[in-house]
Amino acid sequence: MLFAARSQNALHRLLDTLPVFAGDRRIRHCFTLVPGSDFSLDALTAIERAGARTLPWSQALARRFDLVLAAGPKGDLHALRGPRVLLPHGAGFNKALPDEGTADSASGLDPAHLLRPDGALLADLYAFAHPSQVSRLAAVSLEAAARATVVGDPLLDRFLDSASPDRRDHFRTALRTGARRLVVLVSTWGPESLLRRRPSLPADLAAVLPYDEYQLALVLHPNERVRLGTFDLEQYLEPARRAGLLLPAAYEEWASVVVAADVLVSDHGSAALYAAALDRPLLAAYDGGEELLPGSPMAALLDRSPRLGTDVSAAPAALAEALRSHRPGSVRAVADTAFAEQGNGLHRLREELYAVLGLEPPTAPAVPRLLPTPPAAPSPPSAFAVRVHHDAQGRIHVARHPAHLTPPAPAHHLAADAGTANRRYLQSAAVIHRRADRPGTAQGGATTLTADAWTDRTLTAHPGGRRTAAVIVSATQCLLRTRTGPLLSAHISPCPERDGPVYADPAAILSAVHAALVTAEADGPPSTLTCALGERSFAVRLAPATEDEAALPV
């Protein structure tokens, strides 16, 4: 059989169907690239890397196949010989592309693409995800609708199988999300997409969202990746990436990140419907235009969702409100209008495809492949602009923002990692810290500094101003000193919560300790303080460091 893909996105849709044929030695898989798309660059890279059989288009035209499977009707599919089965190229039919085909026709249901040049039907079978899609096809062509059936969505089945609480926790651990809220920006492609209309949004959000409360990710349509190119995309996103932005790969990884998400910010691209099926809150970020079709599932989803305005300074409040006001089941109800046969898609697709092949299907069930573990997040920013304020209860509130981006308000001080920060940040930093090496990693014959010696050396190397030098020993202990005080030991208690204790990044706690030491400089260090990171509070005990603590290697 032949898998015919015109773009990366189409190929990814086809790859999700592979469990249908798993274990069947009668099936020989061939892949070909359908010419004619501006977004075909690297479309077959994943297949070639896996060692699958690829055919040049000319060879594909010269052979006859027992089954031709394609995602989307565009290109010269009619020239391929053999029974043709068409899958949707995305989640439903939500967009009209004015520059392609018939005006106001849903992309994927356009009669200009569903018919062969001689007027005959393009496909022997149209496999859809929901009965409403068959009804929409009937409005275009009753003859085509007679060849349509509902099989569900294989990618949705992967989402559902991968969304258990334990697997979601596994994804969030891999992403180093911790107790933060993972905010996923979802951008489709084209002139009305989120990234085209708000190109600075990733960096703007990274600047205003407190780092210890939010983590950011960007899910970008493969077509937009091709348009920008890998090098230019990385250059363009470099400030946001340096601030911690996740940029998952276009195949599979992005879906794992959506499973891990707490809230999405989306334009009119259909990827958000998968998040809706998982009942994730959504903020709408589509400014209107000609592409979104009224009455489509995406139009309904955006209509039901609160909106992220263009004033980025209001984003923290908008995200917090979206999470607070989310009603369980509200967005899942919209997804149910786009996806039928949920959890049964591969079984239904297998029935239909093997009927076309004229073969008995394998007896073993077709099981969706779990979504992969996403790669680790980038390292934290090397320097932070830190805002600090004291509340009526005596808590010290800390909000850290990446120092290389414009902070939302003047900072109390700068904090920098001694091992990774640029010299300009170290020269200006009021808090300079390093994380202690793991025991046993010192090179033979090398001199190992103690915490006492390193903090003293660091303050000597950076004269002037009120500074704190600190060594992060563990998630619950730091050793620190100011220019005039003794070496102190700070013990940090986790924040107790219903599902278990939440541990803070000790580097954030150090900023609260520094602020307390500056405030109480004349009276000596306090013995206790409370650091608030967002809505969580962490108790800190301060005491003079013992001799053993002072001698800890760093």
PDB file of C-alpha atoms in Angstrom, residues 70-279:
ATOM      1  CA  ALA A  70      -3.797  10.196   1.853  1.00  0.00           C
ATOM      2  CA  ALA A  71      -4.608  12.948   4.334  1.00  0.00           C
ATOM      3  CA  GLY A  72      -6.326  15.773   2.458  1.00  0.00           C
ATOM      4  CA  PRO A  73      -7.417  15.873  -1.181  1.00  0.00           C
ATOM      5  CA  LYS A  74      -4.961  18.385  -2.666  1.00  0.00           C
ATOM      6  CA  GLY A  75      -2.360  17.569  -5.291  1.00  0.00           C
ATOM      7  CA  ASP A  76      -2.466  15.120  -8.156  1.00  0.00           C
ATOM      8  CA  LEU A  77      -3.748  12.182  -6.120  1.00  0.00           C
ATOM      9  CA  HIS A  78      -5.970  11.229  -9.026  1.00  0.00           C
ATOM     10  CA  ALA A  79      -2.863  10.195 -10.967  1.00  0.00           C
ATOM     11  CA  LEU A  80      -2.060   7.419  -8.493  1.00  0.00           C
ATOM     12  CA  ARG A  81      -3.430   4.005  -9.425  1.00  0.00           C
ATOM     13  CA  GLY A  82      -5.340   1.937  -6.900  1.00  0.00           C
ATOM     14  CA  PRO A  83      -8.251   2.426  -4.482  1.00  0.00           C
ATOM     15  CA  ARG A  84      -7.880   5.790  -2.741  1.00  0.00           C
ATOM     16  CA  VAL A  85      -8.908   6.534   0.844  1.00  0.00           C
ATOM     17  CA  LEU A  86      -8.903  10.106   2.137  1.00  0.00           C
ATOM     18  CA  LEU A  87      -8.489  11.124   5.772  1.00  0.00           C
ATOM     19  CA  PRO A  88      -8.925  14.705   7.011  1.00  0.00           C
ATOM     20  CA  HIS A  89      -5.694  16.688   7.202  1.00  0.00           C
ATOM     21  CA  GLY A  90      -6.605  18.050  10.644  1.00  0.00           C
ATOM     22  CA  ALA A  91      -9.230  18.013  13.372  1.00  0.00           C
ATOM     23  CA  GLY A  92     -12.369  18.764  11.417  1.00  0.00           C
ATOM     24  CA  PHE A  93     -12.942  21.396   8.773  1.00  0.00           C
ATOM     25  CA  ASN A  94     -12.714  24.822  10.359  1.00  0.00           C
ATOM     26  CA  LYS A  95     -10.962  27.055   7.864  1.00  0.00           C
ATOM     27  CA  ALA A  96     -11.474  28.429   4.398  1.00  0.00           C
ATOM     28  CA  LEU A  97      -8.373  29.482   2.506  1.00  0.00           C
ATOM     29  CA  PRO A  98      -9.396  32.284   0.115  1.00  0.00           C
ATOM     30  CA  ASP A  99      -6.349  31.801  -2.113  1.00  0.00           C
ATOM     31  CA  GLU A 100      -6.931  28.079  -2.619  1.00  0.00           C
ATOM     32  CA  GLY A 101      -9.872  26.522  -4.447  1.00  0.00           C
ATOM     33  CA  THR A 102     -13.443  27.697  -4.068  1.00  0.00           C
ATOM     34  CA  ALA A 103     -14.187  30.764  -1.943  1.00  0.00           C
ATOM     35  CA  ASP A 104     -15.954  30.021   1.357  1.00  0.00           C
ATOM     36  CA  SER A 105     -15.403  26.256   1.016  1.00  0.00           C
ATOM     37  CA  ALA A 106     -13.911  24.444   3.982  1.00  0.00           C
ATOM     38  CA  SER A 107     -10.343  23.422   3.297  1.00  0.00           C
ATOM     39  CA  GLY A 108     -10.527  19.668   2.767  1.00  0.00           C
ATOM     40  CA  LEU A 109     -14.163  19.732   1.595  1.00  0.00           C
ATOM     41  CA  ASP A 110     -13.664  21.954  -1.426  1.00  0.00           C
ATOM     42  CA  PRO A 111     -15.357  20.491  -4.540  1.00  0.00           C
ATOM     43  CA  ALA A 112     -12.439  21.826  -6.568  1.00  0.00           C
ATOM     44  CA  HIS A 113     -10.252  19.232  -4.826  1.00  0.00           C
ATOM     45  CA  LEU A 114     -12.699  16.405  -4.151  1.00  0.00           C
ATOM     46  CA  LEU A 115     -13.264  15.717  -7.845  1.00  0.00           C
ATOM     47  CA  ARG A 116     -10.853  14.428 -10.469  1.00  0.00           C
ATOM     48  CA  PRO A 117     -10.245  16.541 -13.578  1.00  0.00           C
ATOM     49  CA  ASP A 118     -12.802  14.436 -15.466  1.00  0.00           C
ATOM     50  CA  GLY A 119     -15.461  15.146 -12.812  1.00  0.00           C
ATOM     51  CA  ALA A 120     -15.317  11.704 -11.224  1.00  0.00           C
ATOM     52  CA  LEU A 121     -14.925  11.340  -7.473  1.00  0.00           C
ATOM     53  CA  LEU A 122     -11.365  11.459  -6.207  1.00  0.00           C
ATOM     54  CA  ALA A 123     -11.663   8.835  -3.471  1.00  0.00           C
ATOM     55  CA  ASP A 124     -13.210   5.412  -3.071  1.00  0.00           C
ATOM     56  CA  LEU A 125     -13.683   6.102   0.641  1.00  0.00           C
ATOM     57  CA  TYR A 126     -13.831   9.317   2.679  1.00  0.00           C
ATOM     58  CA  ALA A 127     -13.019   8.521   6.318  1.00  0.00           C
ATOM     59  CA  PHE A 128     -14.219  11.201   8.727  1.00  0.00           C
ATOM     60  CA  ALA A 129     -14.051  11.840  12.466  1.00  0.00           C
ATOM     61  CA  HIS A 130     -17.677  12.866  13.095  1.00  0.00           C
ATOM     62  CA  PRO A 131     -21.099  12.460  11.434  1.00  0.00           C
ATOM     63  CA  SER A 132     -21.441  16.233  11.083  1.00  0.00           C
ATOM     64  CA  GLN A 133     -18.501  16.148   8.675  1.00  0.00           C
ATOM     65  CA  VAL A 134     -20.338  13.666   6.470  1.00  0.00           C
ATOM     66  CA  SER A 135     -23.323  16.029   6.498  1.00  0.00           C
ATOM     67  CA  ARG A 136     -21.099  18.891   5.416  1.00  0.00           C
ATOM     68  CA  LEU A 137     -19.707  16.747   2.615  1.00  0.00           C
ATOM     69  CA  ALA A 138     -23.281  15.919   1.523  1.00  0.00           C
ATOM     70  CA  ALA A 139     -23.960  19.640   1.143  1.00  0.00           C
ATOM     71  CA  VAL A 140     -21.078  19.728  -1.337  1.00  0.00           C
ATOM     72  CA  SER A 141     -21.596  16.377  -3.067  1.00  0.00           C
ATOM     73  CA  LEU A 142     -24.235  13.764  -2.334  1.00  0.00           C
ATOM     74  CA  GLU A 143     -22.298  11.293  -4.430  1.00  0.00           C
ATOM     75  CA  ALA A 144     -19.145  11.782  -2.354  1.00  0.00           C
ATOM     76  CA  ALA A 145     -21.123  11.570   0.894  1.00  0.00           C
ATOM     77  CA  ALA A 146     -22.398   8.170  -0.202  1.00  0.00           C
ATOM     78  CA  ARG A 147     -18.794   6.972  -0.050  1.00  0.00           C
ATOM     79  CA  ALA A 148     -18.128   8.508   3.376  1.00  0.00           C
ATOM     80  CA  THR A 149     -17.989   6.813   6.747  1.00  0.00           C
ATOM     81  CA  VAL A 150     -17.148   7.827  10.321  1.00  0.00           C
ATOM     82  CA  VAL A 151     -14.018   6.250  11.821  1.00  0.00           C
ATOM     83  CA  GLY A 152     -13.021   8.755  14.501  1.00  0.00           C
ATOM     84  CA  ASP A 153      -9.592  10.361  14.813  1.00  0.00           C
ATOM     85  CA  PRO A 154      -6.462   8.201  15.383  1.00  0.00           C
ATOM     86  CA  LEU A 155      -4.505  11.126  16.865  1.00  0.00           C
ATOM     87  CA  LEU A 156      -7.258  11.813  19.386  1.00  0.00           C
ATOM     88  CA  ASP A 157      -6.999   8.194  20.507  1.00  0.00           C
ATOM     89  CA  ARG A 158      -3.303   8.765  21.185  1.00  0.00           C
ATOM     90  CA  PHE A 159      -4.198  11.821  23.264  1.00  0.00           C
ATOM     91  CA  LEU A 160      -6.790   9.927  25.271  1.00  0.00           C
ATOM     92  CA  ASP A 161      -4.524   6.946  25.930  1.00  0.00           C
ATOM     93  CA  SER A 162      -1.666   9.247  27.000  1.00  0.00           C
ATOM     94  CA  ALA A 163      -3.646  11.541  29.295  1.00  0.00           C
ATOM     95  CA  SER A 164      -3.740   9.455  32.474  1.00  0.00           C
ATOM     96  CA  PRO A 165      -2.708  11.413  35.582  1.00  0.00           C
ATOM     97  CA  ASP A 166       0.477   9.378  35.999  1.00  0.00           C
ATOM     98  CA  ARG A 167       1.588   9.807  32.391  1.00  0.00           C
ATOM     99  CA  ARG A 168       0.766  13.526  32.517  1.00  0.00           C
ATOM    100  CA  ASP A 169       2.904  13.787  35.665  1.00  0.00           C
ATOM    101  CA  HIS A 170       5.658  11.944  33.789  1.00  0.00           C
ATOM    102  CA  PHE A 171       5.509  14.483  30.960  1.00  0.00           C
ATOM    103  CA  ARG A 172       5.573  17.419  33.389  1.00  0.00           C
ATOM    104  CA  THR A 173       8.557  15.952  35.200  1.00  0.00           C
ATOM    105  CA  ALA A 174      10.423  15.606  31.911  1.00  0.00           C
ATOM    106  CA  LEU A 175       9.586  19.225  31.068  1.00  0.00           C
ATOM    107  CA  ARG A 176      10.698  20.413  34.538  1.00  0.00           C
ATOM    108  CA  THR A 177       7.333  22.078  34.974  1.00  0.00           C
ATOM    109  CA  GLY A 178       7.089  21.377  38.698  1.00  0.00           C
ATOM    110  CA  ALA A 179       4.210  23.192  40.376  1.00  0.00           C
ATOM    111  CA  ARG A 180       4.112  25.910  37.735  1.00  0.00           C
ATOM    112  CA  ARG A 181       1.230  26.426  35.338  1.00  0.00           C
ATOM    113  CA  LEU A 182       2.183  25.296  31.841  1.00  0.00           C
ATOM    114  CA  VAL A 183       0.830  27.788  29.303  1.00  0.00           C
ATOM    115  CA  VAL A 184       0.893  26.507  25.713  1.00  0.00           C
ATOM    116  CA  LEU A 185       0.628  28.944  22.811  1.00  0.00           C
ATOM    117  CA  VAL A 186      -0.887  27.251  19.749  1.00  0.00           C
ATOM    118  CA  SER A 187      -0.305  28.880  16.376  1.00  0.00           C
ATOM    119  CA  THR A 188      -1.591  27.665  13.035  1.00  0.00           C
ATOM    120  CA  TRP A 189      -0.034  28.873   9.773  1.00  0.00           C
ATOM    121  CA  GLY A 190      -0.854  31.691   7.377  1.00  0.00           C
ATOM    122  CA  PRO A 191      -1.451  35.442   7.622  1.00  0.00           C
ATOM    123  CA  GLU A 192      -4.185  35.136  10.280  1.00  0.00           C
ATOM    124  CA  SER A 193      -2.159  32.895  12.581  1.00  0.00           C
ATOM    125  CA  LEU A 194      -1.208  33.850  16.106  1.00  0.00           C
ATOM    126  CA  LEU A 195       2.498  34.079  15.389  1.00  0.00           C
ATOM    127  CA  ARG A 196       2.068  36.227  12.276  1.00  0.00           C
ATOM    128  CA  ARG A 197      -0.284  38.680  13.966  1.00  0.00           C
ATOM    129  CA  ARG A 198       1.435  38.749  17.361  1.00  0.00           C
ATOM    130  CA  PRO A 199       5.051  37.857  16.576  1.00  0.00           C
ATOM    131  CA  SER A 200       6.369  39.237  19.872  1.00  0.00           C
ATOM    132  CA  LEU A 201       3.870  37.343  22.052  1.00  0.00           C
ATOM    133  CA  PRO A 202       6.221  34.508  23.177  1.00  0.00           C
ATOM    134  CA  ALA A 203       8.876  36.937  24.411  1.00  0.00           C
ATOM    135  CA  ASP A 204       6.278  39.378  25.780  1.00  0.00           C
ATOM    136  CA  LEU A 205       4.636  36.663  27.870  1.00  0.00           C
ATOM    137  CA  ALA A 206       8.010  35.361  29.028  1.00  0.00           C
ATOM    138  CA  ALA A 207       8.750  38.878  30.276  1.00  0.00           C
ATOM    139  CA  VAL A 208       5.523  39.454  32.242  1.00  0.00           C
ATOM    140  CA  LEU A 209       4.708  35.987  33.629  1.00  0.00           C
ATOM    141  CA  PRO A 210       6.581  35.266  36.881  1.00  0.00           C
ATOM    142  CA  TYR A 211       9.036  32.478  36.152  1.00  0.00           C
ATOM    143  CA  ASP A 212       8.268  30.539  39.347  1.00  0.00           C
ATOM    144  CA  GLU A 213       4.544  30.504  38.594  1.00  0.00           C
ATOM    145  CA  TYR A 214       4.342  29.873  34.836  1.00  0.00           C
ATOM    146  CA  GLN A 215       6.112  27.860  32.171  1.00  0.00           C
ATOM    147  CA  LEU A 216       5.643  28.688  28.481  1.00  0.00           C
ATOM    148  CA  ALA A 217       5.545  26.500  25.386  1.00  0.00           C
ATOM    149  CA  LEU A 218       4.879  27.213  21.717  1.00  0.00           C
ATOM    150  CA  VAL A 219       3.181  24.657  19.459  1.00  0.00           C
ATOM    151  CA  LEU A 220       3.815  25.797  15.908  1.00  0.00           C
ATOM    152  CA  HIS A 221       2.175  24.402  12.765  1.00  0.00           C
ATOM    153  CA  PRO A 222       4.675  22.508  10.561  1.00  0.00           C
ATOM    154  CA  ASN A 223       3.900  24.799   7.603  1.00  0.00           C
ATOM    155  CA  GLU A 224       5.040  27.816   9.588  1.00  0.00           C
ATOM    156  CA  ARG A 225       8.231  26.025  10.553  1.00  0.00           C
ATOM    157  CA  VAL A 226       8.927  25.388   6.878  1.00  0.00           C
ATOM    158  CA  ARG A 227       8.163  29.011   5.973  1.00  0.00           C
ATOM    159  CA  LEU A 228      10.559  30.390   8.567  1.00  0.00           C
ATOM    160  CA  GLY A 229      13.269  27.743   8.303  1.00  0.00           C
ATOM    161  CA  THR A 230      15.015  26.183  11.276  1.00  0.00           C
ATOM    162  CA  PHE A 231      17.787  28.761  11.582  1.00  0.00           C
ATOM    163  CA  ASP A 232      15.573  31.845  11.326  1.00  0.00           C
ATOM    164  CA  LEU A 233      12.980  30.302  13.645  1.00  0.00           C
ATOM    165  CA  GLU A 234      15.608  29.687  16.321  1.00  0.00           C
ATOM    166  CA  GLN A 235      17.024  33.194  15.898  1.00  0.00           C
ATOM    167  CA  TYR A 236      13.588  34.778  16.109  1.00  0.00           C
ATOM    168  CA  LEU A 237      12.597  32.809  19.214  1.00  0.00           C
ATOM    169  CA  GLU A 238      16.005  33.009  20.916  1.00  0.00           C
ATOM    170  CA  PRO A 239      15.029  35.642  23.547  1.00  0.00           C
ATOM    171  CA  ALA A 240      11.965  33.627  24.548  1.00  0.00           C
ATOM    172  CA  ARG A 241      13.871  30.335  24.415  1.00  0.00           C
ATOM    173  CA  ARG A 242      16.564  31.784  26.691  1.00  0.00           C
ATOM    174  CA  ALA A 243      13.744  32.692  29.076  1.00  0.00           C
ATOM    175  CA  GLY A 244      12.623  29.041  29.160  1.00  0.00           C
ATOM    176  CA  LEU A 245      10.152  28.761  26.241  1.00  0.00           C
ATOM    177  CA  LEU A 246       9.560  25.157  25.188  1.00  0.00           C
ATOM    178  CA  LEU A 247       9.475  24.511  21.435  1.00  0.00           C
ATOM    179  CA  PRO A 248       8.386  20.893  20.943  1.00  0.00           C
ATOM    180  CA  ALA A 249       8.948  19.129  17.630  1.00  0.00           C
ATOM    181  CA  ALA A 250       6.182  19.204  15.034  1.00  0.00           C
ATOM    182  CA  TYR A 251       5.528  15.452  15.216  1.00  0.00           C
ATOM    183  CA  GLU A 252       4.304  13.852  18.460  1.00  0.00           C
ATOM    184  CA  GLU A 253       6.252  16.016  20.914  1.00  0.00           C
ATOM    185  CA  TRP A 254       3.794  18.875  20.586  1.00  0.00           C
ATOM    186  CA  ALA A 255       0.958  16.556  21.558  1.00  0.00           C
ATOM    187  CA  SER A 256       2.809  15.441  24.698  1.00  0.00           C
ATOM    188  CA  VAL A 257       3.224  19.079  25.701  1.00  0.00           C
ATOM    189  CA  VAL A 258      -0.512  19.697  25.173  1.00  0.00           C
ATOM    190  CA  VAL A 259      -1.288  16.746  27.456  1.00  0.00           C
ATOM    191  CA  ALA A 260       0.954  18.338  30.101  1.00  0.00           C
ATOM    192  CA  ALA A 261      -0.617  21.792  29.676  1.00  0.00           C
ATOM    193  CA  ASP A 262      -2.694  23.659  32.248  1.00  0.00           C
ATOM    194  CA  VAL A 263      -4.082  26.263  29.856  1.00  0.00           C
ATOM    195  CA  LEU A 264      -3.806  27.062  26.151  1.00  0.00           C
ATOM    196  CA  VAL A 265      -3.696  30.310  24.208  1.00  0.00           C
ATOM    197  CA  SER A 266      -4.884  29.565  20.672  1.00  0.00           C
ATOM    198  CA  ASP A 267      -5.798  31.115  17.378  1.00  0.00           C
ATOM    199  CA  HIS A 268      -8.264  29.381  15.033  1.00  0.00           C
ATOM    200  CA  GLY A 269      -6.049  26.384  14.299  1.00  0.00           C
ATOM    201  CA  SER A 270      -7.682  23.018  14.893  1.00  0.00           C
ATOM    202  CA  ALA A 271      -4.939  21.662  17.197  1.00  0.00           C
ATOM    203  CA  ALA A 272      -6.737  23.314  20.125  1.00  0.00           C
ATOM    204  CA  LEU A 273      -9.647  20.875  19.666  1.00  0.00           C
ATOM    205  CA  TYR A 274      -7.452  18.055  20.971  1.00  0.00           C
ATOM    206  CA  ALA A 275      -6.804  20.064  24.128  1.00  0.00           C
ATOM    207  CA  ALA A 276     -10.539  20.707  24.370  1.00  0.00           C
ATOM    208  CA  ALA A 277     -11.138  16.946  24.261  1.00  0.00           C
ATOM    209  CA  LEU A 278      -8.915  16.753  27.360  1.00  0.00           C
ATOM    210  CA  ASP A 279     -10.976  19.568  28.902  1.00  0.00           C
TER     211      ASP A 279
END
